[in-house]
Coordinates of C-alpha atoms and ligand atoms in Angstrom, one line a residue:
M292 CA 4.9 -8.1 20.1
E293 CA 7.6 -8.3 18.4
R294 CA 8.8 -6.2 15.8
P295 CA 8.4 -7.2 12.2
R296 CA 11.5 -9.0 10.8
F297 CA 11.2 -7.5 6.9
H298 CA 8.5 -4.8 7.3
F299 CA 9.1 -1.5 7.4
T300 CA 8.2 -0.1 11.4
P301 CA 9.2 3.3 12.3
E302 CA 11.5 3.0 16.2
A303 CA 9.5 4.1 18.3
G304 CA 6.2 6.2 17.3
W305 CA 3.1 6.0 15.5
L306 CA 3.0 5.6 11.9
N307 CA -0.1 5.7 9.0
D308 CA 0.7 6.3 5.6
P309 CA 3.4 6.1 3.6
N310 CA 4.1 9.8 1.9
G311 CA 6.2 11.2 -0.1
F312 CA 7.5 8.2 -2.8
A313 CA 10.4 10.2 -5.0
Y314 CA 13.6 8.4 -7.0
F315 CA 16.1 10.6 -6.9
D316 CA 20.1 10.4 -6.8
G317 CA 19.7 6.5 -6.5
E318 CA 18.2 7.0 -3.2
Y319 CA 14.5 5.5 -3.1
H320 CA 12.5 7.7 -0.4
L321 CA 10.5 6.7 2.0
F322 CA 8.1 9.7 4.4
Y323 CA 5.3 8.6 6.7
Q324 CA 2.8 9.7 8.7
Y325 CA 4.6 10.3 11.8
E326 CA 4.5 11.3 15.7
P327 CA 7.4 10.5 16.8
D328 CA 6.7 10.8 20.5
S329 CA 2.9 8.5 20.8
L330 CA 1.8 6.1 19.8
L331 CA -1.9 7.7 19.2
G332 CA -2.1 9.0 16.0
T333 CA -3.9 11.7 16.6
G334 CA -4.6 14.4 13.4
A335 CA -2.8 17.3 15.5
G336 CA 0.8 15.2 15.3
K337 CA 1.0 14.1 12.3
H338 CA 4.4 14.8 11.2
W339 CA 6.7 13.3 8.4
G340 CA 9.4 11.0 8.9
H341 CA 11.7 9.9 6.5
A342 CA 14.1 6.8 5.5
V343 CA 15.8 6.4 2.6
S344 CA 17.4 3.0 0.6
A345 CA 19.1 1.8 -2.0
D346 CA 16.8 -1.1 -3.3
L347 CA 13.7 -1.2 -1.6
V348 CA 14.9 -3.3 1.1
G349 CA 17.2 -2.3 4.0
W350 CA 15.9 1.3 4.7
T351 CA 17.9 4.2 6.5
D352 CA 16.0 5.9 9.1
L353 CA 16.7 9.9 8.8
P354 CA 15.5 12.8 11.1
V355 CA 11.7 14.1 10.5
A356 CA 11.7 15.8 7.5
L357 CA 8.3 17.7 8.3
A358 CA 6.7 19.1 11.6
P359 CA 4.0 20.9 12.3
D360 CA 3.6 25.0 12.7
E361 CA 2.1 27.6 12.6
L362 CA -0.7 26.4 9.2
G363 CA -1.3 22.9 11.5
A364 CA 0.0 19.4 11.0
I365 CA 1.5 17.8 8.6
W366 CA -1.3 15.3 6.9
S367 CA -0.4 13.0 3.7
G368 CA 0.8 13.7 0.4
C369 CA 4.3 13.4 -2.2
A370 CA 7.2 13.8 -3.6
V371 CA 7.8 15.2 -7.0
V372 CA 11.7 15.4 -8.8
D373 CA 11.8 19.0 -10.2
W374 CA 14.3 18.0 -13.5
R375 CA 13.6 21.6 -15.2
D376 CA 13.2 23.3 -12.1
T377 CA 10.2 24.4 -12.7
S378 CA 9.6 25.9 -9.4
G379 CA 12.5 28.3 -9.6
F380 CA 13.3 26.7 -6.1
F381 CA 17.2 25.5 -7.2
G382 CA 18.7 27.7 -9.2
G383 CA 18.0 26.1 -12.1
S384 CA 19.3 22.8 -11.0
P385 CA 16.9 19.5 -10.0
G386 CA 15.5 19.2 -6.7
L387 CA 13.1 17.4 -4.5
V388 CA 9.6 19.6 -3.5
A389 CA 6.8 17.7 -1.7
L390 CA 3.3 18.7 -1.2
F391 CA 1.5 17.3 1.1
T392 CA -2.0 18.4 3.1
H393 CA -2.0 21.0 5.7
W394 CA -4.3 19.8 8.8
R395 CA -5.5 22.8 11.7
E396 CA -8.5 22.0 13.8
G397 CA -10.0 20.2 10.1
V398 CA -9.5 22.6 7.8
Q399 CA -7.4 21.8 5.3
A400 CA -5.3 23.4 2.9
Q401 CA -2.4 22.3 0.1
S402 CA 1.0 22.8 1.1
L403 CA 4.9 22.6 -0.5
A404 CA 8.4 22.3 1.1
H405 CA 11.8 21.8 -0.8
S406 CA 14.8 20.9 -0.9
A407 CA 17.8 20.6 -2.7
D408 CA 20.4 18.5 -0.7
R409 CA 18.8 15.0 -1.6
G410 CA 16.1 15.0 0.9
R411 CA 18.6 15.8 4.1
T412 CA 17.0 19.5 5.2
W413 CA 13.3 20.8 4.4
T414 CA 13.1 24.5 3.8
K415 CA 8.8 24.9 3.5
Y416 CA 7.4 27.6 0.8
A417 CA 6.6 31.0 2.2
G418 CA 3.5 31.7 0.3
N419 CA 1.9 27.8 1.6
P420 CA -1.2 27.2 2.1
V421 CA -0.9 27.0 -2.2
I422 CA -4.7 26.0 -2.4
V423 CA -7.0 26.3 -0.2
A424 CA -11.1 25.5 0.0
P425 CA -12.3 26.6 3.6
E426 CA -15.6 25.0 1.8
L427 CA -14.5 21.4 1.4
R428 CA -14.8 19.4 4.7
V429 CA -12.2 16.8 3.2
F430 CA -9.9 18.0 0.9
R431 CA -6.3 16.3 1.2
D432 CA -3.5 14.2 0.1
P433 CA -2.5 15.5 -3.4
K434 CA -0.2 13.7 -5.2
V435 CA 2.0 15.3 -8.5
C436 CA 2.7 14.0 -11.6
W437 CA 4.2 15.6 -14.2
H438 CA 1.9 15.0 -17.4
A439 CA 4.3 15.1 -20.6
A440 CA 0.7 15.4 -22.9
T441 CA 0.0 19.0 -22.0
G442 CA 3.3 20.6 -20.5
R443 CA 2.4 20.8 -16.9
W444 CA 2.0 19.1 -13.7
I445 CA -1.5 17.8 -12.9
M446 CA -2.0 17.4 -8.5
V447 CA -5.3 14.4 -7.7
V448 CA -6.6 15.1 -4.2
T449 CA -10.1 14.1 -2.9
I450 CA -12.3 16.2 -1.4
G451 CA -15.2 14.0 0.5
Q452 CA -16.4 11.5 -1.6
R453 CA -14.7 13.1 -5.3
A454 CA -11.6 13.2 -6.7
R455 CA -10.4 16.4 -7.6
F456 CA -7.5 18.0 -10.3
Y457 CA -5.4 20.7 -10.5
T458 CA -3.2 21.7 -12.8
S459 CA 0.3 23.6 -12.4
P460 CA 3.4 25.0 -14.6
N461 CA 5.2 25.8 -11.8
L462 CA 4.2 23.4 -8.6
R463 CA 3.3 27.1 -6.9
D464 CA 0.6 28.3 -8.5
W465 CA -3.3 25.6 -9.2
Q466 CA -6.1 25.8 -10.9
E467 CA -8.6 23.3 -10.8
V468 CA -9.5 21.7 -14.5
G469 CA -11.7 18.7 -12.7
E470 CA -13.2 16.2 -10.9
F471 CA -14.1 12.3 -11.2
G472 CA -16.2 10.3 -9.1
Q473 CA -19.5 11.0 -8.1
G474 CA -21.6 8.0 -7.7
Y475 CA -18.4 6.2 -8.6
G476 CA -16.6 2.9 -7.4
S477 CA -16.6 2.1 -3.3
Q478 CA -19.0 5.2 -1.6
S479 CA -19.0 4.1 1.7
G480 CA -16.7 6.2 3.0
V481 CA -14.9 9.6 2.6
W482 CA -12.2 8.9 -0.6
E483 CA -8.2 8.8 0.4
C484 CA -4.6 9.4 -0.4
P485 CA -5.8 9.2 -4.6
D486 CA -2.8 8.3 -6.3
L487 CA -2.9 8.4 -10.9
F488 CA -0.4 7.2 -13.4
P489 CA -0.2 5.8 -16.6
L490 CA 0.7 2.0 -17.4
P491 CA 1.3 0.1 -20.3
V492 CA -1.1 -2.4 -20.5
D493 CA 1.0 -5.6 -20.6
G494 CA 0.0 -7.9 -23.6
A495 CA -1.7 -5.3 -25.6
S496 CA 1.0 -3.5 -28.0
G497 CA 1.3 0.5 -27.2
R498 CA -2.2 0.3 -24.9
E499 CA -2.1 2.0 -22.6
R500 CA -4.3 3.6 -20.0
W501 CA -4.3 5.8 -16.9
V502 CA -5.2 3.7 -13.5
L503 CA -6.5 5.8 -10.3
L504 CA -5.8 4.9 -7.3
I505 CA -8.6 5.6 -4.6
S506 CA -8.5 4.6 -0.6
V507 CA -12.2 4.7 0.9
N508 CA -12.0 5.1 4.8
G509 CA -15.8 4.4 6.5
P510 CA -17.3 3.0 8.9
G511 CA -16.6 -0.6 8.6
G512 CA -12.9 0.2 8.1
S513 CA -10.5 1.1 5.8
T514 CA -10.0 -0.5 2.1
M515 CA -8.5 0.7 -1.4
E516 CA -10.2 0.5 -4.6
Y517 CA -8.4 1.6 -8.4
F518 CA -10.4 2.9 -11.4
V519 CA -8.8 2.4 -15.0
G520 CA -9.7 4.7 -17.6
D521 CA -8.3 7.5 -19.5
F522 CA -6.9 11.2 -18.1
D523 CA -7.1 13.5 -21.2
G524 CA -5.0 16.9 -18.8
W525 CA -8.2 17.6 -17.3
T526 CA -10.4 14.8 -16.1
F527 CA -10.1 11.3 -15.3
T528 CA -13.0 8.9 -17.1
S529 CA -13.5 5.3 -16.4
D530 CA -13.5 2.6 -18.8
N531 CA -15.9 0.8 -16.2
P532 CA -19.7 1.4 -15.3
A533 CA -20.0 3.5 -12.0
A534 CA -21.3 0.8 -10.4
T535 CA -17.7 -1.5 -11.0
V536 CA -15.6 -1.1 -7.9
L537 CA -12.6 -2.7 -8.0
P538 CA -11.0 -3.6 -4.8
F539 CA -6.8 -3.5 -4.5
D540 CA -6.7 -5.7 -2.0
F541 CA -9.2 -8.1 -0.7
G542 CA -7.4 -8.1 3.2
R543 CA -7.6 -5.5 6.0
D544 CA -4.3 -4.1 5.7
C545 CA -3.6 -2.3 2.9
Y546 CA -4.5 1.1 3.0
A547 CA -2.9 5.0 1.7
A548 CA -0.7 2.6 -0.5
I549 CA 0.6 5.0 -3.5
T550 CA 3.3 4.7 -5.5
W551 CA 7.1 5.9 -7.5
A552 CA 7.8 8.3 -8.9
D553 CA 10.9 8.9 -11.2
L554 CA 12.0 5.4 -11.4
P555 CA 14.4 5.9 -14.0
P556 CA 13.4 4.8 -17.5
D557 CA 15.2 1.8 -18.2
D558 CA 13.6 0.5 -14.6
G559 CA 10.3 1.9 -15.7
R560 CA 8.4 0.0 -12.6
R561 CA 5.4 1.6 -11.3
L562 CA 6.2 0.4 -7.4
A563 CA 4.2 1.0 -4.5
I564 CA 3.6 0.5 -0.3
G565 CA 0.9 1.0 1.7
W566 CA -0.2 1.3 5.2
M567 CA 0.0 -2.2 7.0
S568 CA -3.1 -1.3 9.4
N569 CA -6.6 0.0 9.0
W570 CA -8.2 3.2 11.2
R571 CA -10.8 0.7 12.5
Y572 CA -8.3 -0.8 14.8
A573 CA -4.9 0.9 13.9
H574 CA -5.3 3.0 17.7
D575 CA -5.4 0.0 19.2
L576 CA -2.9 -2.6 18.0
P577 CA -0.8 -4.0 20.8
T578 CA 2.6 -3.6 20.1
A579 CA 5.3 -1.0 21.3
P580 CA 7.4 1.1 21.3
W581 CA 5.9 1.8 17.7
R582 CA 2.3 1.3 16.0
G583 CA 2.4 1.1 12.5
A584 CA 3.9 -0.9 9.8
L585 CA 4.3 -0.7 5.6
T586 CA 3.4 -3.4 3.3
L587 CA 6.2 -4.9 1.1
P588 CA 6.8 -2.9 -2.1
R589 CA 4.7 -4.4 -5.2
E590 CA 5.3 -4.2 -8.5
L591 CA 2.3 -2.8 -10.1
V592 CA 1.0 -3.9 -13.6
L593 CA -1.3 -4.0 -15.5
Q594 CA -2.9 -7.2 -17.3
E595 CA -5.8 -8.1 -20.6
R596 CA -8.2 -10.6 -19.3
P597 CA -11.4 -11.6 -19.4
E598 CA -12.7 -10.0 -17.4
G599 CA -11.4 -6.5 -18.4
T600 CA -8.2 -4.7 -17.8
R601 CA -6.7 -5.4 -14.2
L602 CA -4.1 -4.5 -11.6
I603 CA -1.8 -6.9 -10.9
Q604 CA 0.5 -6.8 -7.5
R605 CA 3.9 -8.6 -7.4
P606 CA 6.4 -8.6 -5.0
V607 CA 9.6 -6.2 -6.4
A608 CA 12.2 -9.0 -7.4
E609 CA 14.3 -7.3 -4.5
L610 CA 12.4 -8.9 -1.6
R611 CA 14.7 -12.3 -3.1
E612 CA 17.8 -10.9 -1.2
L613 CA 16.0 -10.9 2.4
R614 CA 15.8 -15.0 0.7
G615 CA 17.7 -16.9 3.3
Q616 CA 17.8 -21.3 3.6
T617 CA 15.6 -22.9 1.0
R618 CA 13.2 -25.7 1.4
Q619 CA 11.0 -27.8 -0.9
W620 CA 7.8 -31.0 0.7
P621 CA 8.1 -33.6 -0.7
V622 CA 4.7 -34.7 -2.3
Q623 CA 1.8 -35.5 0.5
T624 CA -1.9 -36.0 0.7
I625 CA -3.9 -33.8 3.5
A626 CA -6.2 -35.2 5.4
P627 CA -8.5 -33.0 8.3
E628 CA -5.9 -35.1 10.7
T629 CA -2.9 -35.7 9.2
A630 CA 0.2 -34.0 9.8
L631 CA 2.7 -32.1 7.7
N632 CA 6.0 -33.8 7.3
P633 CA 8.2 -32.1 8.0
A634 CA 7.3 -29.2 9.8
L635 CA 7.2 -25.7 8.9
T636 CA 8.3 -22.6 11.3
G637 CA 9.7 -19.9 11.3
E638 CA 9.5 -16.4 12.6
G639 CA 10.1 -14.9 8.7
V640 CA 9.2 -17.0 5.4
E641 CA 8.2 -16.6 2.5
I642 CA 5.9 -19.7 0.8
V643 CA 4.9 -21.2 -2.2
V644 CA 2.6 -23.7 -2.4
T645 CA 0.7 -25.7 -4.9
F646 CA -2.4 -27.6 -3.7
G647 CA -4.5 -30.1 -6.3
N648 CA -6.6 -33.4 -6.0
V649 CA -8.8 -31.2 -4.8
A650 CA -12.1 -33.4 -3.1
A651 CA -12.7 -31.0 0.4
R652 CA -14.7 -28.5 1.6
E653 CA -12.0 -26.2 3.0
F654 CA -8.4 -26.4 2.3
G655 CA -5.3 -24.1 3.3
L656 CA -2.5 -22.9 5.8
K657 CA -2.8 -22.5 9.9
V658 CA -0.9 -20.5 11.0
R659 CA 0.5 -20.3 14.2
A660 CA -2.1 -22.0 15.8
G661 CA -0.5 -23.0 18.6
G662 CA -2.3 -21.8 21.7
G663 CA -5.6 -21.4 20.1
R664 CA -4.7 -18.3 17.8
G665 CA -2.7 -17.2 14.6
A666 CA -5.0 -17.0 11.4
T667 CA -6.0 -19.5 8.7
V668 CA -5.2 -19.5 5.2
G669 CA -8.1 -21.1 3.4
Y670 CA -9.8 -21.7 0.3
D671 CA -13.6 -22.3 0.2
T672 CA -14.1 -24.5 -2.3
A673 CA -18.1 -23.9 -2.2
R674 CA -17.8 -19.8 -2.3
Q675 CA -14.8 -20.7 -4.5
S676 CA -13.0 -18.1 -2.4
V677 CA -9.2 -17.3 -1.2
F678 CA -9.9 -16.2 2.7
I679 CA -8.0 -15.3 5.4
E680 CA -9.2 -16.0 9.2
R681 CA -7.8 -14.6 12.0
G682 CA -10.3 -14.5 15.5
E683 CA -11.1 -11.3 17.8
E684 CA -10.3 -12.6 20.9
D685 CA -7.3 -15.0 19.2
N686 CA -5.6 -11.7 18.9
A687 CA -5.1 -9.6 22.0
G688 CA -9.0 -9.3 22.2
L689 CA -8.4 -6.1 20.1
A690 CA -11.6 -5.2 19.5
R691 CA -13.9 -5.1 15.7
F692 CA -10.3 -7.7 14.4
G693 CA -11.6 -11.0 14.3
G694 CA -13.5 -12.5 11.1
R695 CA -12.7 -13.3 7.5
S696 CA -11.9 -11.3 4.4
E697 CA -11.9 -12.8 1.1
A698 CA -11.3 -12.7 -2.5
P699 CA -13.1 -14.7 -5.4
L700 CA -10.7 -17.1 -7.2
A701 CA -11.6 -20.3 -9.2
L702 CA -9.3 -23.2 -9.2
D703 CA -7.0 -23.1 -12.3
G704 CA -7.8 -26.2 -13.9
G705 CA -8.0 -27.4 -10.2
Q706 CA -5.4 -26.1 -9.0
L707 CA -4.3 -23.4 -6.3
T708 CA -1.2 -21.7 -6.1
L709 CA -0.4 -19.5 -3.6
H710 CA 2.6 -16.9 -2.5
L711 CA 2.5 -16.1 1.0
F712 CA 4.7 -13.7 2.7
I713 CA 4.5 -13.8 6.6
D714 CA 6.3 -12.1 9.0
R715 CA 5.6 -12.2 12.8
C716 CA 2.1 -10.1 12.6
S717 CA 1.0 -10.1 8.9
I718 CA 0.1 -12.3 6.3
E719 CA 0.5 -10.9 2.3
L720 CA -0.7 -13.3 0.2
F721 CA -0.7 -13.2 -3.3
A722 CA -2.9 -15.1 -5.7
D723 CA -3.8 -15.9 -9.6
G724 CA -0.8 -14.6 -10.4
G725 CA -1.1 -11.0 -8.2
A726 CA -4.7 -10.2 -9.7
V727 CA -5.6 -10.9 -6.0
V728 CA -4.0 -9.0 -3.0
L729 CA -4.5 -9.6 0.4
T730 CA -2.6 -8.3 3.2
D731 CA -4.4 -8.7 7.3
L732 CA -2.2 -7.8 10.6
F733 CA -2.7 -11.0 13.5
F734 CA -1.0 -11.5 16.6
P735 CA -0.1 -15.4 17.1
A736 CA 0.9 -16.7 19.9
D737 CA 4.1 -17.6 18.9
H738 CA 5.9 -18.4 16.2
G739 CA 4.4 -22.0 16.1
A740 CA 4.3 -24.2 13.0
I741 CA 2.8 -23.2 9.8
A742 CA 0.6 -26.4 8.3
P743 CA -1.5 -27.7 5.9
Y744 CA -5.2 -28.7 6.5
C745 CA -8.1 -29.8 5.4
A746 CA -12.3 -29.3 6.6
A747 CA -14.0 -32.5 5.5
G748 CA -12.0 -34.7 2.5
T749 CA -8.2 -34.1 1.5
V750 CA -6.2 -32.6 -0.9
E751 CA -2.9 -32.9 -1.9
L752 CA 0.3 -30.7 -1.3
L753 CA 1.4 -30.6 -4.8
A754 CA 4.3 -28.8 -3.8
L755 CA 6.2 -26.4 -1.2
T756 CA 8.8 -24.7 -1.5
T757 CA 9.9 -21.9 1.4
Y758 CA 12.6 -19.4 2.2
D759 CA 13.2 -17.7 5.3
L760 CA 13.7 -14.4 5.6
A761 CA 16.5 -13.0 7.3
P762 CA 16.1 -9.2 8.6
P763 CA 18.2 -7.0 5.8
G764 CA 21.4 -7.0 6.3
Ligands
LIG896 C1 -5.7 8.3 5.5 C2 -5.8 9.3 6.0 C3 -5.0 11.1 5.3 C4 -4.7 11.9 6.3 C5 -3.4 11.0 7.0 C6 -3.9 12.1 8.3 O1 -5.3 7.7 5.9 O2 -6.5 10.2 6.7 O3 -6.3 10.9 4.3 O4 -4.2 12.9 5.2 O5 -4.5 9.7 7.1 O6 -2.8 10.8 8.8

């Protein structure tokens, strides 16, 4: 499989979770779970790979930031800018502090490292690990933020199927203050890679809620959910009943997403990137000499909607820099045997499509279906759901890979608008203004046509605009 054109991949080696997102001195820092010399993704081999970007679109690879040491492998975590040198590592100046999980033979503990040279070199703290809990089997993935209301740092980590909170004045000494999650949300696997941050609620002036992101990994695969509620400096309280599950992404390949800390106040966005894979088959993906890619960067906002306060994801505006040729299609009727006129192809393409006058059981786009492979992005009229479907043998025989991921979605005034980013082996679908997102990998036989289809009946293609997406220059 050829390398994606506009998604981040390591030159060579294994990648899983994004880590250590920080924005400092004009650079977005991206760290990631990395095995430079292997495609195996073993627990003991994890390093932090590193790249920086000025615009979230073009990335410059930097040397490995953190390598395994006598305390173990370097598992997932975060980075913060210690503006006021609360840690005392930086002689009064600001600097970067990374907080991560040390993993050794299954035992997990939280540690830190610091960098006074814009993340180019890192020193592990001599007092590592800074938090231990040998009685816990899952105790990992620290995410830290500055909590202005109480004037101290807050850490969230996952412990089995719950999240635990710690506070610290200096990033080195931590005190346990609360837990959340017993019986809440999805309990279908272990909780991993939490993130906790406040967001203003769109359209409700002055209202702010806290969002808790959780990745859940179980026998059925890897999924993400979020909670909306309050955080008082000690613990999190959900606005919704315990049984409520709010999926972050309805597809199968968005996992371990976390957000950037410290964007300048005049920007103020909350931006996330996830790992574009799933532990169910991550080790088998047919790519070389790398294995693992990241999702596109997305802006997160909270919106007040009839069903409650919901997280909305939008592809970041910077992605427009990738746009090359723009094409628009005339309105046309799609019936089971009609072909799109003119045809649409492209190895990397952004699509905004609106269907209307729906008189069909199912309709949508067949994506690179040549040779009997590829994926279907569709709408099921009876189920009122939007979906991405990929076949098992369609995709290089990958076991546990086939099937359909779907999200409930009512037509809007009889119409359906989809915003898609299709790379060589991935589809990211944004619908309902970003309230519904599906991310799925697929491994087509070629980079052939993307064509509207319709099963049983007709549908009108009301608008189709496409942008060829070029790799960042
Ligand atoms: C999530 C995860 C984390 C862990 C990391 C190890 O994908 O399992 O919980 O820190 O991967 O690479």
